[in-house]
Short mmCIF file of C-alpha atoms and ligand atoms in Angstrom, two decimals:
data_model
loop_
_atom_site.label_atom_id
_atom_site.label_comp_id
_atom_site.label_asym_id
_atom_site.label_seq_id
_atom_site.Cartn_x
_atom_site.Cartn_y
_atom_site.Cartn_z
CA MET A 3 -16.22 7.62 26.61
CA THR A 4 -16.55 5.44 23.47
CA PRO A 5 -14.61 2.21 23.85
CA ALA A 6 -11.74 1.83 21.38
CA ALA A 7 -12.55 -0.45 18.45
CA ALA A 8 -10.93 -3.88 18.63
CA PRO A 9 -7.89 -4.24 16.38
CA VAL A 10 -8.46 -6.06 13.12
CA LEU A 11 -4.74 -6.49 12.45
CA SER A 12 -2.37 -6.82 15.38
CA ALA A 13 1.27 -7.71 15.88
CA SER A 14 2.85 -8.82 19.12
CA GLY A 15 6.55 -9.29 19.76
CA LEU A 16 7.45 -9.64 16.07
CA ALA A 17 11.13 -10.28 15.41
CA VAL A 18 12.78 -10.72 12.03
CA SER A 19 16.36 -11.61 11.13
CA ARG A 20 18.01 -11.29 7.74
CA ALA A 21 21.31 -12.96 6.90
CA GLY A 22 21.82 -13.80 10.58
CA ARG A 23 21.26 -10.24 11.76
CA THR A 24 18.28 -9.06 13.80
CA VAL A 25 16.48 -6.45 11.70
CA LEU A 26 13.30 -6.08 13.74
CA GLN A 27 12.40 -7.05 17.27
CA GLY A 28 9.65 -6.37 19.79
CA ILE A 29 7.26 -5.00 17.16
CA ASP A 30 3.80 -4.47 18.65
CA PHE A 31 0.84 -2.65 17.14
CA GLY A 32 -2.88 -2.88 16.61
CA LEU A 33 -4.90 -1.47 13.75
CA ALA A 34 -8.67 -0.98 13.94
CA PRO A 35 -11.06 0.15 11.18
CA GLY A 36 -10.10 3.65 10.07
CA GLY A 37 -6.64 3.20 11.56
CA LEU A 38 -3.34 4.31 10.10
CA LEU A 39 0.13 3.19 11.19
CA GLN A 40 3.11 5.14 9.89
CA VAL A 41 6.30 3.08 10.03
CA LEU A 42 9.08 5.61 10.30
CA GLY A 43 12.76 4.88 10.01
CA ALA A 44 16.07 5.53 8.29
CA ASN A 45 17.41 3.55 5.33
CA GLY A 46 17.91 -0.06 6.34
CA SER A 47 15.87 0.20 9.55
CA GLY A 48 13.48 -2.55 8.44
CA LYS A 49 10.41 -0.75 7.06
CA THR A 50 10.20 -2.82 3.87
CA THR A 51 10.99 -5.98 5.84
CA LEU A 52 8.04 -5.31 8.13
CA LEU A 53 5.65 -4.70 5.23
CA ARG A 54 6.85 -7.88 3.52
CA VAL A 55 6.17 -9.85 6.69
CA LEU A 56 2.72 -8.29 7.02
CA CYS A 57 1.74 -9.22 3.49
CA GLY A 58 3.19 -12.73 3.72
CA LEU A 59 6.16 -12.29 1.37
CA ALA A 60 8.57 -12.93 4.27
CA SER A 61 8.23 -14.66 7.60
CA ALA A 62 8.95 -13.56 11.16
CA ASP A 63 11.29 -15.47 13.45
CA ALA A 64 9.24 -14.74 16.55
CA GLY A 65 6.01 -13.10 17.63
CA THR A 66 2.46 -13.33 16.37
CA LEU A 67 0.28 -11.63 13.81
CA GLN A 68 -3.49 -11.72 14.18
CA TRP A 69 -6.24 -10.88 11.74
CA HIS A 70 -9.72 -10.49 13.23
CA GLY A 71 -8.41 -12.03 16.45
CA ARG A 72 -7.06 -15.19 14.84
CA PRO A 73 -3.45 -16.13 14.16
CA LEU A 74 -2.54 -15.16 10.61
CA ARG A 75 -1.12 -17.95 8.50
CA ALA A 76 1.07 -17.31 5.47
CA GLY A 77 -1.03 -17.15 2.33
CA ASP A 78 -4.38 -17.04 4.19
CA PRO A 79 -6.74 -16.45 1.24
CA GLY A 80 -9.16 -14.24 3.21
CA PHE A 81 -6.30 -11.99 4.27
CA GLN A 82 -4.73 -11.90 0.82
CA GLN A 83 -8.05 -10.74 -0.63
CA ALA A 84 -8.30 -8.02 2.01
CA LEU A 85 -4.96 -6.37 1.30
CA ALA A 86 -3.35 -4.20 -1.34
CA TYR A 87 0.45 -4.08 -1.31
CA LEU A 88 2.35 -1.33 -3.05
CA GLY A 89 6.08 -1.95 -2.85
CA HIS A 90 9.04 0.00 -4.20
CA ALA A 91 8.21 -1.43 -7.62
CA ASN A 92 4.97 -0.07 -8.98
CA GLY A 93 3.65 -3.41 -10.20
CA ILE A 94 2.41 -2.01 -13.48
CA ASP A 95 3.19 -3.08 -17.06
CA ILE A 96 5.38 -0.43 -18.62
CA ASP A 97 4.51 -1.58 -22.17
CA LEU A 98 0.85 -0.73 -21.57
CA THR A 99 -0.67 2.72 -21.16
CA PRO A 100 -2.00 3.92 -17.77
CA ALA A 101 -5.55 3.41 -19.07
CA GLU A 102 -4.75 -0.15 -20.21
CA ASN A 103 -3.11 -0.95 -16.88
CA LEU A 104 -6.15 0.29 -15.00
CA HIS A 105 -8.61 -1.54 -17.27
CA PHE A 106 -6.63 -4.70 -16.63
CA ALA A 107 -6.73 -4.12 -12.85
CA ALA A 108 -10.46 -3.43 -12.99
CA ARG A 109 -11.13 -6.62 -14.95
CA LEU A 110 -9.04 -8.64 -12.46
CA ALA A 111 -10.97 -7.14 -9.55
CA GLY A 112 -14.21 -8.26 -11.22
CA ARG A 113 -16.30 -5.70 -9.41
CA HIS A 114 -17.97 -4.01 -12.38
CA ALA A 115 -21.23 -5.12 -13.90
CA ASP A 116 -20.25 -4.19 -17.44
CA ALA A 117 -17.65 -2.55 -19.64
CA GLY A 118 -19.33 0.85 -19.33
CA GLN A 119 -19.08 0.85 -15.54
CA ARG A 120 -15.50 -0.33 -15.78
CA ALA A 121 -14.60 2.47 -18.17
CA ALA A 122 -16.23 5.03 -15.87
CA SER A 123 -14.25 3.76 -12.87
CA VAL A 124 -11.01 3.84 -14.85
CA ALA A 125 -11.74 7.41 -15.97
CA ARG A 126 -12.44 8.47 -12.37
CA ALA A 127 -9.25 6.83 -11.10
CA LEU A 128 -7.17 8.53 -13.81
CA ALA A 129 -8.76 11.90 -13.06
CA ALA A 130 -8.21 11.50 -9.30
CA GLN A 131 -4.46 11.30 -10.00
CA ALA A 132 -4.54 13.98 -12.74
CA LEU A 133 -3.33 11.43 -15.28
CA GLU A 134 -5.78 12.21 -18.11
CA ARG A 135 -3.14 13.86 -20.32
CA VAL A 136 -0.87 10.80 -20.24
CA ALA A 137 -3.57 8.15 -20.06
CA GLN A 138 -2.95 6.84 -23.58
CA VAL A 139 0.85 6.79 -23.79
CA PRO A 140 3.01 3.82 -22.77
CA VAL A 141 4.01 3.86 -19.12
CA ARG A 142 7.66 3.41 -20.18
CA THR A 143 7.60 7.01 -21.44
CA LEU A 144 6.37 8.41 -18.10
CA SER A 145 8.35 9.94 -15.26
CA GLN A 146 8.84 8.13 -11.93
CA GLY A 147 6.24 10.30 -10.25
CA GLN A 148 3.70 9.70 -13.02
CA ARG A 149 4.31 5.94 -12.78
CA ARG A 150 3.76 6.09 -9.02
CA ARG A 151 0.48 7.88 -9.62
CA VAL A 152 -0.64 5.08 -11.97
CA ALA A 153 0.13 2.58 -9.19
CA LEU A 154 -1.86 4.69 -6.70
CA ALA A 155 -4.75 4.96 -9.15
CA ARG A 156 -4.90 1.18 -9.21
CA LEU A 157 -5.79 1.16 -5.50
CA ALA A 158 -9.11 2.76 -6.42
CA LEU A 159 -10.07 0.02 -8.88
CA ALA A 160 -9.74 -2.98 -6.61
CA PRO A 161 -10.90 -1.70 -3.23
CA ARG A 162 -9.16 -3.49 -0.36
CA ILE A 163 -9.66 -2.81 3.33
CA LEU A 164 -5.96 -2.94 4.22
CA TRP A 165 -3.33 -0.94 2.35
CA LEU A 166 0.34 -1.79 2.88
CA LEU A 167 2.23 1.00 1.15
CA ASP A 168 6.01 1.28 0.94
CA GLU A 169 7.03 4.92 0.59
CA PRO A 170 3.98 5.84 -1.49
CA VAL A 171 4.88 9.52 -1.88
CA THR A 172 8.46 9.00 -3.06
CA ALA A 173 8.84 10.86 -6.39
CA LEU A 174 5.48 12.64 -6.00
CA ASP A 175 5.33 16.42 -6.36
CA ALA A 176 3.37 18.61 -3.92
CA ASP A 177 0.09 18.40 -5.87
CA ALA A 178 0.36 14.63 -6.16
CA CYS A 179 1.13 14.34 -2.44
CA ALA A 180 -2.03 16.33 -1.69
CA ARG A 181 -4.05 14.05 -3.99
CA PHE A 182 -2.63 10.99 -2.23
CA GLN A 183 -3.54 12.54 1.12
CA ARG A 184 -7.16 12.93 -0.04
CA GLN A 185 -7.18 9.37 -1.34
CA LEU A 186 -5.86 8.08 1.99
CA ASP A 187 -8.30 10.20 4.02
CA ALA A 188 -11.22 8.79 2.01
CA HIS A 189 -9.96 5.23 2.48
CA LEU A 190 -9.67 5.67 6.24
CA ALA A 191 -12.98 7.53 6.52
CA ALA A 192 -14.66 4.56 4.83
CA GLY A 193 -13.29 2.23 7.53
CA GLY A 194 -10.16 1.16 5.64
CA MET A 195 -6.79 0.71 7.30
CA ALA A 196 -3.26 1.46 6.17
CA VAL A 197 0.30 0.68 7.16
CA ILE A 198 2.65 3.12 5.45
CA ALA A 199 6.43 2.91 5.45
CA THR A 200 7.99 6.33 5.19
CA HIS A 201 11.19 8.27 5.80
CA GLN A 202 9.30 11.36 6.89
CA LEU A 203 6.05 11.62 8.79
CA LEU A 204 3.08 12.22 6.52
CA PRO A 205 0.47 14.78 7.59
CA ALA A 206 -2.12 11.99 7.70
CA GLY A 207 -1.70 11.41 11.45
CA GLY A 208 -2.42 8.00 12.94
CA ALA A 209 -0.06 5.97 15.09
CA VAL A 210 3.68 6.02 14.52
CA LEU A 211 6.03 3.06 14.83
CA ARG A 212 9.61 4.29 14.93
CA LEU A 213 12.23 1.78 13.86
CA GLY A 214 15.69 2.18 15.32
CA GLY A 215 18.18 0.54 12.96
CA ALA A 216 21.13 2.39 11.50
CA ALA A 217 21.02 4.19 8.18
N1 ATP B 325 16.90 -10.54 1.50
C1 ATP B 325 17.74 -9.98 2.36
N2 ATP B 325 18.90 -10.59 2.68
C2 ATP B 325 19.77 -10.02 3.56
N3 ATP B 325 19.54 -8.87 4.19
C3 ATP B 325 18.40 -8.23 3.90
C4 ATP B 325 17.44 -8.74 2.99
N4 ATP B 325 16.40 -7.89 2.92
C5 ATP B 325 16.70 -6.87 3.75
N5 ATP B 325 17.89 -7.07 4.34
C6 ATP B 325 18.54 -6.19 5.31
O1 ATP B 325 17.57 -5.86 6.28
C7 ATP B 325 17.75 -4.50 6.69
C8 ATP B 325 16.43 -3.77 6.54
O2 ATP B 325 16.15 -3.61 5.14
P1 ATP B 325 14.80 -2.93 4.67
O3 ATP B 325 14.78 -2.98 3.18
O4 ATP B 325 13.67 -3.53 5.40
O5 ATP B 325 15.01 -1.43 5.19
P2 ATP B 325 14.15 -0.12 4.90
O6 ATP B 325 13.92 0.53 6.23
O7 ATP B 325 12.95 -0.43 4.11
O8 ATP B 325 15.19 0.73 4.07
P3 ATP B 325 14.99 1.89 2.94
O9 ATP B 325 14.52 3.12 3.67
O10 ATP B 325 16.37 2.07 2.41
O11 ATP B 325 14.02 1.40 1.91
C9 ATP B 325 18.89 -3.92 5.85
O12 ATP B 325 20.07 -3.96 6.63
C10 ATP B 325 19.00 -4.89 4.69
O13 ATP B 325 20.33 -4.98 4.25
#
């Protein structure tokens, strides 16, 4: 039997309170390369809170988080550079077009040797989300699902090993969900990891963390 890979990201006994109320407690998980954790729960059960703690936007009251076997400190630059966080907000500029947003993301990522390579990557990312037809119109004129697809396309331009995605398929139609599934499969197959908050289990598999709180 092949031994299980050691977790790269792990949580032990995490507890989080908000406004004096315990939102999360006893949260334990481990995520190894290629691993997916689906965080499943009703409205208000703490899914977003957990993702915000994982990416350092909020702190836990108890428990530990480890990254590569070492305690994770808020703002750890190595960790910040390893993660991509997609929250409820898409994090894109609605006054720019999808193509402009993606060019900007590609420039920030600084992974392309020249403008030609950058343009090719942007074109591939747009095509992977079937956004070619709306690539040159301002994002403010796009639907919620189209905007979400621009945000998902951005994941392809600044590759990060750990995706923290808050309800990524909300507003996506069936075709877009299938494209996201392929994108996620490729990320995991390449050794990436993902923590995904969701109301309904995605077909992607992986481990499931069920949160109890009331709706
Ligand atoms: N900044 C805050 N101050 C006070 N309470 C908060 C704060 N942020 C979250 N909460 C509370 O924490 C609980 C969990 O909220 P959270 O947004 O994590 O839930 P969720 O599972 O992501 O919900 P949804 O499915 O509706 O997105 C809720 O009761 C919410 O009111």
